[in-house]
Tab-separated table of C-alpha atoms in Angstrom:
chain	number	residue	atom	x	y	z
A	1	MET	CA	110.704	112.839	111.194
A	2	LEU	CA	111.234	113.798	107.555
A	3	LYS	CA	114.824	114.797	108.380
A	4	ARG	CA	115.465	111.481	110.125
A	5	ILE	CA	114.153	109.456	107.187
A	6	ASN	CA	115.591	111.285	104.163
A	7	GLY	CA	118.128	113.822	105.404
A	8	ILE	CA	117.818	117.571	105.753
A	9	ASP	CA	117.891	118.536	102.065
A	10	ARG	CA	115.223	116.055	100.995
A	11	ALA	CA	113.208	116.855	104.137
A	12	LYS	CA	113.074	120.563	103.239
A	13	GLN	CA	111.925	119.728	99.706
A	14	GLU	CA	109.201	117.367	100.950
A	15	LEU	CA	108.013	119.885	103.542
A	16	GLU	CA	107.689	122.527	100.839
A	17	GLU	CA	105.679	120.108	98.671
A	18	ILE	CA	103.398	119.230	101.591
A	19	LEU	CA	102.743	122.873	102.470
A	20	ARG	CA	102.049	123.755	98.824
A	21	ASP	CA	99.650	120.838	98.521
A	22	MET	CA	97.903	121.774	101.779
A	23	ARG	CA	97.329	125.307	100.515
A	24	ALA	CA	95.784	123.888	97.356
A	25	SER	CA	93.680	121.440	99.389
A	26	SER	CA	92.191	124.183	101.540
A	27	SER	CA	90.437	125.650	98.493
A	28	ALA	CA	89.101	122.321	97.179
A	29	GLY	CA	85.357	121.698	97.230
A	30	ALA	CA	83.208	118.625	96.706
A	31	ALA	CA	83.001	119.257	92.957
A	32	GLU	CA	86.796	119.150	92.706
A	33	VAL	CA	86.727	115.354	92.439
A	34	PHE	CA	84.993	115.568	89.035
A	35	LYS	CA	87.518	117.907	87.440
A	36	PRO	CA	89.561	116.552	84.506
A	37	TYR	CA	92.724	115.896	86.511
A	38	CYS	CA	90.834	113.638	88.932
A	39	ARG	CA	88.617	111.713	86.523
A	40	LYS	CA	91.278	109.226	85.470
A	41	PRO	CA	92.374	108.173	88.988
A	42	LEU	CA	88.710	108.015	89.987
A	43	GLN	CA	87.874	105.681	87.098
A	44	VAL	CA	90.941	103.518	87.754
A	45	SER	CA	90.155	103.269	91.471
A	46	ILE	CA	86.502	102.363	90.940
A	47	ILE	CA	87.404	99.588	88.491
A	48	MET	CA	90.154	98.277	90.774
A	49	MET	CA	87.882	98.105	93.805
A	50	ILE	CA	85.150	96.370	91.795
A	51	PHE	CA	87.722	93.790	90.712
A	52	SER	CA	88.664	93.307	94.367
A	53	GLN	CA	85.089	92.177	95.092
A	54	ILE	CA	84.047	90.169	92.016
A	55	ASN	CA	87.173	87.988	91.610
A	56	GLY	CA	85.620	85.002	93.388
A	57	VAL	CA	87.853	84.754	96.452
A	58	ASN	CA	85.435	86.682	98.636
A	59	MET	CA	82.745	84.201	97.641
A	60	ILE	CA	85.033	81.296	98.523
A	61	LEU	CA	85.545	82.802	101.965
A	62	LEU	CA	81.897	83.697	102.467
A	63	TYR	CA	80.439	80.406	101.232
A	64	GLY	CA	83.432	78.191	102.069
A	65	PRO	CA	81.568	75.654	104.220
A	66	THR	CA	78.792	75.361	101.626
A	67	ILE	CA	81.262	74.925	98.755
A	68	LEU	CA	83.145	72.203	100.631
A	69	ASN	CA	79.946	70.481	101.713
A	70	ASP	CA	78.708	70.399	98.115
A	71	ALA	CA	82.052	68.915	97.066
A	72	GLY	CA	81.662	66.172	99.682
A	73	VAL	CA	83.941	67.499	102.422
A	74	SER	CA	82.254	67.288	105.812
A	75	PHE	CA	83.380	67.936	109.370
A	76	GLY	CA	80.165	66.775	110.981
A	77	SER	CA	77.883	69.321	112.600
A	78	ASN	CA	80.675	71.892	113.040
A	79	SER	CA	80.878	73.070	109.422
A	80	ILE	CA	83.014	76.108	110.287
A	81	LEU	CA	85.970	73.753	110.830
A	82	SER	CA	85.985	73.055	107.096
A	83	SER	CA	87.175	76.624	106.460
A	84	LEU	CA	89.974	76.471	109.030
A	85	PRO	CA	92.770	75.556	106.543
A	86	THR	CA	91.776	78.491	104.330
A	87	TYR	CA	91.872	80.973	107.192
A	88	VAL	CA	95.222	79.642	108.429
A	89	THR	CA	96.521	80.269	104.897
A	90	ILE	CA	95.193	83.831	105.057
A	91	LEU	CA	96.975	84.415	108.381
A	92	VAL	CA	100.310	83.189	107.035
A	93	ALA	CA	99.894	85.168	103.791
A	94	THR	CA	99.064	88.324	105.742
A	95	LEU	CA	102.339	88.081	107.670
A	96	ILE	CA	104.291	87.521	104.451
A	97	SER	CA	102.555	90.326	102.541
A	98	PHE	CA	104.084	93.190	104.548
A	99	PRO	CA	107.737	92.604	103.522
A	100	LEU	CA	106.689	91.767	99.958
A	101	ILE	CA	104.771	95.038	99.536
A	102	ASN	CA	107.696	97.023	100.932
A	103	ARG	CA	110.201	95.312	98.638
A	104	TYR	CA	108.484	94.861	95.283
A	105	SER	CA	106.534	97.107	92.935
A	106	ARG	CA	102.826	97.601	93.538
A	107	ARG	CA	101.816	96.680	89.986
A	108	GLY	CA	104.103	93.654	89.727
A	109	LEU	CA	102.910	92.116	92.983
A	110	LEU	CA	99.271	92.812	92.158
A	111	ILE	CA	99.534	91.213	88.719
A	112	ALA	CA	101.259	88.138	90.193
A	113	SER	CA	98.505	87.932	92.808
A	114	VAL	CA	95.587	87.940	90.373
A	115	LEU	CA	97.352	85.489	88.034
A	116	GLY	CA	97.710	83.131	91.001
A	117	MET	CA	94.008	83.569	91.705
A	118	ALA	CA	93.140	82.858	88.067
A	119	PHE	CA	95.189	79.660	88.163
A	120	SER	CA	93.493	78.538	91.382
A	121	HIS	CA	90.022	79.111	89.889
A	122	LEU	CA	90.913	77.106	86.789
A	123	LEU	CA	92.264	74.344	89.011
A	124	MET	CA	89.044	74.359	91.032
A	125	ALA	CA	86.972	74.208	87.841
A	126	SER	CA	89.007	71.249	86.574
A	127	LEU	CA	88.719	69.325	89.848
A	128	LEU	CA	84.957	69.838	90.001
A	129	ALA	CA	84.442	68.964	86.345
A	130	LEU	CA	86.501	65.768	86.713
A	131	HIS	CA	84.770	64.857	89.994
A	132	ALA	CA	88.138	64.582	91.743
A	133	PRO	CA	88.329	63.386	95.380
A	134	ALA	CA	86.505	65.822	97.632
A	135	LEU	CA	89.466	66.915	99.764
A	136	THR	CA	91.405	68.054	96.690
A	137	VAL	CA	89.206	71.156	96.408
A	138	LEU	CA	90.918	72.509	99.533
A	139	ALA	CA	94.108	73.100	97.533
A	140	PRO	CA	92.694	75.658	95.047
A	141	MET	CA	90.699	77.320	97.825
A	142	MET	CA	93.855	77.813	99.904
A	143	LEU	CA	95.839	78.938	96.865
A	144	ALA	CA	93.175	81.474	95.899
A	145	ALA	CA	92.911	82.854	99.439
A	146	GLY	CA	96.695	83.068	99.786
A	147	SER	CA	97.179	84.781	96.430
A	148	PHE	CA	94.415	87.264	97.215
A	149	THR	CA	95.852	88.093	100.636
A	150	LEU	CA	99.391	88.514	99.323
A	151	GLY	CA	98.443	91.008	96.638
A	152	LEU	CA	95.026	92.212	95.591
A	153	ALA	CA	93.474	92.402	99.081
A	154	PRO	CA	95.965	94.884	100.600
A	155	LEU	CA	97.194	96.517	97.397
A	156	SER	CA	93.766	97.535	96.147
A	157	TRP	CA	93.390	99.711	99.257
A	158	ILE	CA	97.023	100.888	99.257
A	159	ILE	CA	97.016	101.938	95.603
A	160	VAL	CA	93.619	103.615	95.826
A	161	SER	CA	94.708	105.575	98.905
A	162	GLU	CA	97.892	106.686	97.124
A	163	ILE	CA	96.559	107.413	93.659
A	164	PHE	CA	94.474	110.506	94.484
A	165	PRO	CA	95.798	114.025	94.999
A	166	ASN	CA	95.622	115.077	98.658
A	167	ARG	CA	93.047	117.774	97.988
A	168	VAL	CA	90.357	115.329	96.804
A	169	ARG	CA	91.350	112.081	98.529
A	170	SER	CA	88.554	111.998	101.104
A	171	GLN	CA	85.790	112.844	98.600
A	172	ALA	CA	87.148	110.406	96.011
A	173	LEU	CA	87.496	107.519	98.463
A	174	ALA	CA	83.889	108.021	99.568
A	175	ILE	CA	82.736	107.578	95.959
A	176	VAL	CA	84.995	104.557	95.448
A	177	CYS	CA	83.630	102.872	98.577
A	178	VAL	CA	80.068	103.186	97.275
A	179	PHE	CA	81.055	101.112	94.221
A	180	LEU	CA	83.046	98.683	96.378
A	181	PHE	CA	80.165	97.868	98.726
A	182	GLY	CA	77.668	97.861	95.873
A	183	SER	CA	79.678	95.321	93.871
A	184	SER	CA	80.248	93.233	97.019
A	185	PHE	CA	76.510	93.144	97.750
A	186	LEU	CA	75.534	92.237	94.184
A	187	THR	CA	78.167	89.494	93.938
A	188	ALA	CA	77.059	87.946	97.233
A	189	GLN	CA	73.456	87.869	95.986
A	190	VAL	CA	74.203	86.510	92.509
A	191	PHE	CA	76.782	83.847	93.456
A	192	PRO	CA	74.483	81.282	95.148
A	193	MET	CA	71.832	81.656	92.434
A	194	ALA	CA	74.448	81.199	89.695
A	195	MET	CA	75.876	78.129	91.445
A	196	ASP	CA	72.408	76.553	91.757
A	197	TRP	CA	71.639	77.266	88.090
A	198	LEU	CA	74.917	75.673	86.974
A	199	ARG	CA	74.288	72.569	89.088
A	200	GLN	CA	70.842	72.165	87.564
A	201	THR	CA	71.895	72.771	83.953
A	202	THR	CA	75.396	71.244	83.810
A	203	GLY	CA	75.545	69.049	86.890
A	204	THR	CA	78.575	70.873	88.276
A	205	PRO	CA	79.382	74.443	89.407
A	206	ALA	CA	82.740	74.309	87.610
A	207	GLY	CA	81.671	76.967	85.100
A	208	MET	CA	81.414	79.556	87.872
A	209	TYR	CA	85.143	79.282	88.524
A	210	VAL	CA	85.914	79.693	84.843
A	211	VAL	CA	84.019	82.991	85.040
A	212	PHE	CA	86.050	84.009	88.096
A	213	ALA	CA	89.290	83.079	86.327
A	214	THR	CA	88.272	85.281	83.386
A	215	VAL	CA	87.626	88.162	85.795
A	216	CYS	CA	91.081	87.698	87.338
A	217	LEU	CA	92.782	87.623	83.933
A	218	SER	CA	90.922	90.823	83.012
A	219	CYS	CA	92.163	92.394	86.248
A	220	ALA	CA	95.751	91.406	85.397
A	221	TRP	CA	95.424	92.981	81.937
A	222	PHE	CA	93.894	96.133	83.418
A	223	SER	CA	96.655	96.425	86.016
A	224	TRP	CA	99.334	96.005	83.370
A	225	ARG	CA	97.879	98.449	80.859
A	226	VAL	CA	96.230	101.137	82.998
A	227	LEU	CA	97.291	101.042	86.656
A	228	PRO	CA	100.124	103.460	87.489
A	229	GLU	CA	103.009	102.477	89.748
A	230	THR	CA	102.849	104.437	93.015
A	231	LYS	CA	105.730	102.845	94.916
A	232	GLY	CA	108.590	105.286	95.513
A	233	PHE	CA	106.541	108.419	94.791
A	234	SER	CA	105.349	110.858	97.425
A	235	LEU	CA	101.629	111.635	97.648
A	236	GLU	CA	102.409	115.196	96.573
A	237	ALA	CA	104.301	113.988	93.478
A	238	ILE	CA	101.392	111.721	92.499
A	239	GLY	CA	98.956	114.602	92.926
A	240	GLU	CA	101.098	116.854	90.751
A	241	PHE	CA	101.285	114.132	88.091
A	242	TRP	CA	97.488	113.938	87.816
A	243	ARG	CA	97.077	117.726	87.762
A	244	THR	CA	99.633	117.997	84.946
A	245	HIS	CA	98.119	115.016	83.116
A	246	GLY	CA	94.628	116.489	83.427
A	247	ALA	CA	95.743	119.886	82.160
A	248	GLN	CA	97.330	118.270	79.098
A	249	ASN	CA	94.118	116.379	78.249
A	250	LYS	CA	91.621	119.245	78.572
C-alpha cells in the first residue's frame, strides 16, 4: 500500500520510520505521556477539545427547540421540527467538509470555522437584543452549526489524533477525553441557568451569545498562535518533532 501511494523509494523510508517508531512504542509506559516531549501536545490537545465543547454550538444543538421557542418560533406540539433546518445544514456541511479538509490546511480551515461561529453568535446576540422577527434567529443557528461542522467539529478530533507521538497516543487521548466530557457536562449544566439569569436581569439572553463569540475568538487566536499544522506530515515525523522539541526544552 505504501508503495502504491508514494512509490518504492518513499515507501521504504516510511516503512523504516514506522518500524523505528514501533520499537520505541513497545518500551513506552503509562508515565511516558507526562515526559517533557509530550507535555506540549497534551496541553494543546486538552485546550482544543475544551474549546470544541464550550463554543456554544453544542448548546444550540442540544437546546435548539427551547431556544427557538423562547424566541417565538413554534411548530406546535412537535417541537423537534424546529431544529430540522439546523440538522439539514449539518448534513450538507458534513458532506462538504471531507474535500475541504483534504485540500486545505488544518489550521487555516479551523480558524475560518471558529471565526464563522463567532460571527454567527454576534449575529444571534444582535437579533435577540433588537427583538427581531422570531424566524430570523434560524439564520445564525444554521450558520453556527454549518461553520462548526465544516471545521472545528471534525478537525479537533483529527488534529488531536495526529498531534501525539505513536508511542503515547492511546494514553494521551484517554486523558484528553476526560477533559472533553468534563467540559461538555459542565457547559450543559451551566447554559440553561445562565440563560435564565440573563432573561431575569437583562430581559434577553443575548449576552450569552456574546460570551460564546468571545470563546470562539479566543479559540481562533489560540489556533493561530499555538496549534501546529499537521497536514502533510506523517505521524512518525510529528512524533519525532515533539521528541526533538522536548529534548531542546529540558
